Amino acid sequence: MTIRFSNYMPEIVATRRYLHQHPEIGLSEFETSNYVAAQLVAMGYEVTRGLAKTGVVATLCNGSSGRSIGIRADFDALPILEETGAEYQSRNPGVMHACGHDGHTAMLLGAAKILAERKNFDGVVHLIFQPAEENFGGARLMIEDGLFDRFPCDAVFALHNDPTIPFGHFAFRDGPIMAAVDECKITVNGRGGHGAEPQDTADPIVAGASIIMALQTIVSRNVHPLDPTVVTVGAFHAGGASNVIPQRAEMLLSIRSFDAKVRDQLEQRIRGIAEGQAASYGMTATVVYERGYNATINHKAETDFVRALATRFAGAEKIIEMERPTMGSEDFAYMLQARPGTYFFVGTQRTPDDPPLHHPRYDFNDDILPIGTSFWVELAEAWLPAK
């Protein structure tokens, strides 16, 4: 594996651990934004702030080519109480970098410094430090604030660490790589009363349970078997005492899909089942359905380019072709809708028992920092070859 710039490692590790100690939730990453911007200004980048409130774009021009590249790192954290026990554990209780965005940002800052010092490219580099990936669609917000109008990119690229993939391996997939995600809240409106007199009530718990069971038939009986979909009821809230039948019951759903027509079908069936099942029990159901992130769809030419580079960089034995997309979601989808590019995974596994992403004991594997940093440098220089 080609790993250069190892002399930068202590600085990049220090950056990652500083970010880990100071996590901030999406659209409130003010200190993170200040920290990132200050480093980039010191490196000589033209720095623009304020896209999606806390986003940062750093631009570096060299040579005479009109070609350009965009590389994105996300820097928001999650509302999780950390349990790693690390000496650099979060100093913001209840907020944690449990997805590795601290590592993503540290790698891109490391690459930024190397690119600025070497200037071994011909064109324009735009480094996009994005807020609010986890919940608020920071990529979409940055685009709405004029990201690609103000900073034209011939292509955009992003990676995500993955503790389930062997260390140092690169995973690619043409076309769909991550799912669209929607959320739904179903409220069953019943008639409460005494638990000893159920005949005088309209029990929303019974109707809600029927709705939950009927929802399972959408994937098994309505959607084509070759269209990957998930309908998950993640929460069911009703009542608070054994002898009280409540007025209402609430369910929270997460829905994953890839095809736009299937996505419409899922919403239609969820509404129909909730309302129909409730009516069969003499009740009504209110359905609030919210579309979330679109499916992340990679572009073939750019995926082929990065795959070939990774093969030279890491060796063919460390290239993984993903047979299936993941049902997770990613707002880089919006950048890939606006510009060609690709999204890929880099393995960070220490052991098969590593805590997964979004776990309170998850901790980014610092050993991958020089690999990710070096790869971003090689990608920028390969995309914008010096004359």
Coordinates of C-alpha atoms in Angstrom, one line a residue:
M1 CA 0.0 0.0 0.0
T2 CA 1.2 3.5 -0.9
I3 CA 1.3 5.5 2.3
R4 CA 3.1 8.8 2.1
F5 CA 3.4 11.8 4.4
S6 CA 3.7 9.7 7.6
N7 CA 5.6 12.6 9.1
Y8 CA 2.3 14.5 9.3
M9 CA 0.7 11.7 11.4
P10 CA 1.2 13.2 14.9
E11 CA -0.5 16.5 13.8
I12 CA -3.4 14.7 12.1
V13 CA -4.0 12.5 15.2
A14 CA -3.9 15.5 17.4
T15 CA -6.5 17.2 15.2
R16 CA -8.8 14.1 15.2
R17 CA -8.6 13.9 19.0
Y18 CA -9.2 17.6 19.5
L19 CA -12.4 17.3 17.3
H20 CA -13.4 14.2 19.3
Q21 CA -13.2 16.1 22.5
H22 CA -15.3 19.0 21.2
P23 CA -18.3 17.4 19.4
E24 CA -21.3 19.5 18.2
I25 CA -24.7 18.6 16.9
G26 CA -25.6 19.5 13.3
L27 CA -26.1 23.1 12.4
S28 CA -24.6 24.1 15.8
E29 CA -21.0 23.2 15.0
F30 CA -19.8 26.8 15.6
E31 CA -16.5 25.9 17.4
T32 CA -15.8 23.1 15.0
S33 CA -16.3 25.5 12.1
N34 CA -14.0 28.1 13.7
Y35 CA -11.3 25.5 14.3
V36 CA -11.5 24.1 10.7
A37 CA -11.6 27.6 9.1
A38 CA -8.6 28.9 11.1
Q39 CA -6.4 25.9 10.1
L40 CA -7.3 26.4 6.4
V41 CA -6.6 30.1 6.5
A42 CA -3.2 29.4 8.0
M43 CA -2.5 27.0 5.1
G44 CA -3.2 29.7 2.5
Y45 CA -6.6 28.6 1.3
E46 CA -9.3 31.0 0.3
V47 CA -11.9 30.2 2.9
T48 CA -15.7 30.8 2.6
R49 CA -18.0 30.3 5.6
G50 CA -21.7 30.3 6.3
L51 CA -23.1 27.9 3.8
A52 CA -25.7 25.9 5.7
K53 CA -24.8 28.1 8.7
T54 CA -21.6 26.4 9.8
G55 CA -20.3 24.9 6.5
V56 CA -16.8 25.8 5.3
V57 CA -15.4 25.7 1.8
A58 CA -11.7 26.0 1.2
T59 CA -10.4 26.8 -2.3
L60 CA -6.9 26.4 -3.6
C61 CA -5.9 27.2 -7.2
N62 CA -2.7 26.2 -9.0
G63 CA -1.6 26.3 -12.6
S64 CA -3.7 27.3 -15.5
S65 CA -6.2 24.4 -15.9
G66 CA -9.9 25.1 -15.6
R67 CA -10.5 21.6 -14.2
S68 CA -11.8 21.3 -10.6
I69 CA -12.5 18.8 -7.9
G70 CA -14.6 18.8 -4.8
I71 CA -13.8 16.6 -1.8
R72 CA -16.2 16.5 1.1
A73 CA -15.8 15.7 4.8
D74 CA -18.7 15.9 7.3
F75 CA -18.0 17.3 10.8
D76 CA -21.2 16.9 12.9
A77 CA -21.6 14.6 16.0
L78 CA -24.5 12.6 17.5
P79 CA -26.6 13.0 20.6
I80 CA -25.0 10.0 22.3
L81 CA -23.4 9.7 25.8
E82 CA -19.9 8.5 25.2
E83 CA -18.7 5.3 26.9
T84 CA -15.2 4.8 25.4
G85 CA -13.3 5.9 28.5
A86 CA -10.6 7.4 26.2
E87 CA -8.4 10.1 27.5
Y88 CA -9.7 12.4 24.7
Q89 CA -13.4 11.5 25.5
S90 CA -16.0 14.0 24.7
R91 CA -16.1 17.1 26.9
N92 CA -19.7 17.8 25.9
P93 CA -21.8 15.2 27.8
G94 CA -24.5 13.6 25.7
V95 CA -22.8 14.6 22.4
M96 CA -20.3 12.3 20.8
H97 CA -18.4 11.7 17.5
A98 CA -19.8 8.2 17.2
C99 CA -19.7 8.0 13.4
G100 CA -16.1 9.0 12.7
H101 CA -16.8 12.4 11.3
D102 CA -13.9 13.7 13.5
G103 CA -11.7 11.3 11.5
H104 CA -13.1 12.3 8.2
T105 CA -12.4 16.0 8.9
A106 CA -8.9 15.3 10.3
M107 CA -8.0 13.4 7.1
L108 CA -9.2 16.1 4.8
L109 CA -7.4 18.8 6.9
G110 CA -4.3 16.7 6.7
A111 CA -4.7 16.4 2.9
A112 CA -5.3 20.2 2.7
K113 CA -2.0 21.0 4.3
I114 CA -0.1 18.6 2.0
L115 CA -1.8 19.8 -1.1
A116 CA -1.0 23.4 -0.2
E117 CA 2.6 22.7 0.5
R118 CA 3.2 20.5 -2.6
K119 CA 1.1 22.3 -5.1
N120 CA 1.5 19.3 -7.4
F121 CA -1.7 19.8 -9.3
D122 CA -3.1 21.9 -12.1
G123 CA -6.6 23.3 -11.5
V124 CA -8.8 24.1 -8.6
V125 CA -9.4 22.2 -5.4
H126 CA -12.5 22.8 -3.4
L127 CA -12.5 21.2 0.0
I128 CA -16.0 21.0 1.4
F129 CA -16.4 20.7 5.2
Q130 CA -20.1 20.0 5.7
P131 CA -22.3 20.3 8.7
A132 CA -25.4 18.3 9.7
E133 CA -25.0 15.1 7.8
E134 CA -26.7 13.0 10.5
N135 CA -30.1 14.6 10.7
F136 CA -30.6 17.9 8.9
G137 CA -29.3 17.4 5.4
G138 CA -26.4 19.7 5.5
A139 CA -25.4 18.8 1.9
R140 CA -28.7 19.8 0.6
L141 CA -28.6 23.1 2.6
M142 CA -25.1 23.9 1.2
I143 CA -26.3 23.3 -2.3
E144 CA -29.3 25.5 -1.7
D145 CA -26.9 28.2 -0.4
G146 CA -25.1 28.1 -3.8
L147 CA -22.4 25.6 -3.2
F148 CA -21.8 24.5 -6.8
D149 CA -22.8 27.8 -8.3
R150 CA -20.1 29.5 -6.3
F151 CA -17.6 26.7 -6.3
P152 CA -18.0 24.7 -9.6
C153 CA -16.7 21.2 -9.4
D154 CA -16.2 18.8 -12.3
A155 CA -16.7 16.0 -9.8
V156 CA -17.2 15.4 -6.1
F157 CA -16.0 12.7 -3.8
A158 CA -16.5 11.5 -0.3
L159 CA -15.6 8.5 1.9
H160 CA -16.9 6.9 5.1
N161 CA -15.0 4.8 7.5
D162 CA -16.4 1.4 8.2
P163 CA -15.4 -0.7 11.3
T164 CA -17.0 -3.8 9.7
I165 CA -14.6 -3.8 6.7
P166 CA -11.0 -5.1 7.1
F167 CA -8.5 -2.4 7.9
G168 CA -7.2 -0.6 4.8
H169 CA -9.6 -2.1 2.4
F170 CA -11.6 0.1 0.0
A171 CA -15.2 -0.8 -0.9
F172 CA -16.9 0.5 -4.1
R173 CA -20.1 0.1 -5.9
D174 CA -21.5 1.5 -9.2
G175 CA -25.0 3.0 -9.0
P176 CA -27.0 2.8 -5.8
I177 CA -24.8 2.4 -2.7
M178 CA -27.0 3.8 0.1
A179 CA -30.7 3.9 0.5
A180 CA -33.3 6.7 0.5
V181 CA -34.7 7.2 4.0
D182 CA -38.2 8.4 5.0
E183 CA -39.8 8.7 8.4
C184 CA -43.5 8.3 9.4
K185 CA -45.5 9.0 12.5
I186 CA -48.9 7.2 12.8
T187 CA -51.3 8.2 15.5
V188 CA -54.3 6.0 16.2
N189 CA -57.1 8.0 17.7
G190 CA -59.2 5.9 20.0
R191 CA -61.5 6.4 23.0
G192 CA -60.0 5.9 26.4
G193 CA -61.5 4.5 29.5
H194 CA -61.2 2.0 32.4
G195 CA -59.3 -1.2 31.7
A196 CA -62.1 -3.2 33.4
E197 CA -64.7 -1.9 30.9
P198 CA -63.1 -2.3 27.5
Q199 CA -66.5 -2.6 25.8
D200 CA -67.0 1.1 26.5
T201 CA -63.8 2.2 24.8
A202 CA -62.1 2.1 21.4
D203 CA -58.7 0.6 22.3
P204 CA -55.9 2.2 20.2
I205 CA -53.4 -0.3 21.4
V206 CA -55.2 -3.2 19.8
A207 CA -55.6 -1.2 16.5
G208 CA -52.0 -0.1 16.7
A209 CA -50.8 -3.7 17.1
S210 CA -52.9 -4.7 14.1
I211 CA -51.4 -1.9 12.1
I212 CA -47.8 -3.0 13.0
M213 CA -48.5 -6.6 11.9
A214 CA -50.2 -5.5 8.7
L215 CA -47.2 -3.2 7.8
Q216 CA -45.0 -6.3 7.6
T217 CA -46.9 -7.4 4.5
I218 CA -45.8 -4.3 2.4
V219 CA -42.3 -5.7 1.8
S220 CA -43.4 -9.3 1.7
R221 CA -46.5 -8.9 -0.5
N222 CA -46.6 -5.5 -2.2
V223 CA -43.1 -4.6 -3.2
H224 CA -41.3 -6.7 -5.9
P225 CA -38.9 -9.2 -4.3
L226 CA -35.9 -7.8 -6.2
D227 CA -36.5 -4.2 -5.0
P228 CA -34.6 -3.8 -1.7
T229 CA -36.9 -2.1 0.9
V230 CA -37.2 -1.9 4.7
V231 CA -40.2 -0.8 6.8
T232 CA -39.2 -0.7 10.5
V233 CA -41.5 0.3 13.4
G234 CA -38.9 1.6 15.8
A235 CA -41.2 3.0 18.5
F236 CA -44.7 2.3 19.8
H237 CA -46.0 4.5 22.5
A238 CA -49.4 4.1 24.3
G239 CA -50.7 4.3 27.8
G240 CA -49.0 4.4 31.1
A241 CA -51.0 2.1 33.5
S242 CA -52.3 -1.4 33.4
N243 CA -55.9 -0.5 34.1
V244 CA -56.3 2.4 31.8
I245 CA -57.1 2.2 28.1
P246 CA -55.5 5.3 26.5
Q247 CA -56.9 7.8 24.1
R248 CA -54.3 7.3 21.5
A249 CA -51.3 5.2 20.4
E250 CA -48.3 6.5 18.3
M251 CA -45.9 4.6 16.1
L252 CA -42.6 5.9 14.5
L253 CA -41.4 4.3 11.3
S254 CA -38.2 4.3 9.3
I255 CA -38.6 3.4 5.6
R256 CA -35.7 2.6 3.3
S257 CA -35.8 2.2 -0.5
F258 CA -33.9 2.9 -3.7
D259 CA -36.4 3.2 -6.6
A260 CA -38.5 6.4 -6.8
K261 CA -41.6 4.5 -7.8
V262 CA -41.2 2.0 -5.0
R263 CA -40.7 4.9 -2.6
D264 CA -44.1 6.3 -3.7
Q265 CA -45.6 2.9 -3.4
L266 CA -44.4 2.5 0.2
E267 CA -45.9 5.8 1.3
Q268 CA -49.2 4.9 -0.4
R269 CA -49.4 1.5 1.3
I270 CA -48.4 2.7 4.7
R271 CA -51.2 5.3 4.6
G272 CA -53.7 2.9 3.3
I273 CA -52.9 0.2 5.9
A274 CA -52.9 2.6 8.8
E275 CA -56.1 4.3 7.9
G276 CA -57.9 1.0 6.9
Q277 CA -56.8 -1.0 9.9
A278 CA -57.9 1.8 12.2
A279 CA -61.2 2.1 10.5
S280 CA -61.8 -1.6 10.9
Y281 CA -61.7 -1.0 14.7
G282 CA -63.9 2.0 14.6
M283 CA -61.1 4.5 14.9
T284 CA -59.1 6.9 12.8
A285 CA -55.4 7.2 12.1
T286 CA -53.4 10.3 11.3
V287 CA -50.3 9.7 9.2
V288 CA -47.5 12.2 9.0
Y289 CA -45.1 11.1 6.3
E290 CA -41.8 12.9 5.8
R291 CA -39.4 12.3 2.9
G292 CA -35.8 12.2 4.1
Y293 CA -32.5 11.8 2.2
N294 CA -32.6 10.5 -1.4
A295 CA -30.7 7.3 -2.4
T296 CA -27.0 7.8 -2.9
I297 CA -26.3 6.9 -6.5
N298 CA -22.7 6.7 -7.7
H299 CA -21.6 7.7 -11.2
K300 CA -19.8 5.0 -13.1
A301 CA -17.0 6.9 -14.7
E302 CA -15.9 8.6 -11.4
T303 CA -16.3 5.3 -9.5
D304 CA -14.1 3.6 -12.1
F305 CA -11.5 6.4 -11.7
V306 CA -11.3 6.1 -7.9
R307 CA -11.4 2.3 -8.0
A308 CA -8.4 2.2 -10.4
L309 CA -6.5 4.7 -8.2
A310 CA -7.3 2.7 -5.0
T311 CA -6.1 -0.5 -6.8
R312 CA -2.7 1.2 -7.5
F313 CA -2.7 2.7 -4.0
A314 CA -3.6 -0.3 -1.9
G315 CA -3.3 -3.3 -4.2
A316 CA -6.0 -5.3 -5.9
E317 CA -6.3 -7.6 -2.9
K318 CA -7.7 -4.7 -0.8
I319 CA -10.4 -3.7 -3.2
I320 CA -13.9 -4.9 -2.4
E321 CA -16.8 -4.9 -4.9
M322 CA -20.0 -4.5 -2.9
E323 CA -22.6 -7.0 -4.1
R324 CA -25.4 -5.1 -2.5
P325 CA -26.0 -1.5 -1.4
T326 CA -26.3 -0.7 2.3
M327 CA -29.7 0.3 3.7
G328 CA -28.1 3.1 5.6
S329 CA -28.5 6.7 4.2
E330 CA -26.3 9.6 3.4
D331 CA -26.9 13.2 2.4
F332 CA -24.0 13.2 0.0
A333 CA -26.7 11.8 -2.2
Y334 CA -27.7 15.5 -3.0
M335 CA -24.2 16.3 -4.1
L336 CA -24.1 13.3 -6.4
Q337 CA -27.5 14.5 -7.8
A338 CA -25.9 17.9 -8.6
R339 CA -22.5 16.7 -9.8
P340 CA -20.9 13.5 -11.0
G341 CA -18.8 11.7 -8.4
T342 CA -18.6 8.7 -6.1
Y343 CA -18.9 7.7 -2.5
F344 CA -17.0 4.8 -1.1
F345 CA -16.0 3.1 2.2
V346 CA -12.6 2.6 3.8
G347 CA -12.2 -0.3 6.3
T348 CA -11.1 0.6 9.8
Q349 CA -11.7 -2.7 11.6
R350 CA -9.4 -3.5 14.5
T351 CA -11.2 -6.8 15.5
P352 CA -14.4 -8.5 14.4
D353 CA -15.9 -7.3 17.8
D354 CA -15.3 -3.6 17.2
P355 CA -18.3 -1.5 18.3
P356 CA -20.3 -0.4 15.3
L357 CA -21.0 3.1 14.1
H358 CA -23.4 5.1 16.3
H359 CA -22.4 3.0 19.4
P360 CA -21.4 4.7 22.6
R361 CA -18.1 2.8 22.7
Y362 CA -17.2 3.4 19.0
D363 CA -13.9 5.2 18.5
F364 CA -12.4 6.1 15.2
N365 CA -9.3 4.0 14.4
D366 CA -6.5 6.6 14.1
D367 CA -4.3 4.1 12.3
I368 CA -6.3 4.8 9.1
L369 CA -5.5 8.5 9.2
P370 CA -2.3 8.4 7.1
I371 CA -4.0 6.1 4.6
G372 CA -7.1 8.3 4.1
T373 CA -5.0 11.5 4.1
S374 CA -2.6 10.1 1.5
F375 CA -5.4 8.8 -0.6
W376 CA -7.1 12.2 -0.8
V377 CA -3.9 13.8 -1.9
E378 CA -3.3 11.2 -4.5
L379 CA -6.9 11.6 -5.8
A380 CA -6.7 15.4 -6.1
E381 CA -3.3 15.1 -7.9
A382 CA -4.5 12.4 -10.2
W383 CA -7.7 14.2 -11.1
L384 CA -5.8 17.5 -11.7
P385 CA -2.5 16.2 -13.0
A386 CA 0.3 18.7 -13.0
K387 CA 1.7 19.7 -16.4

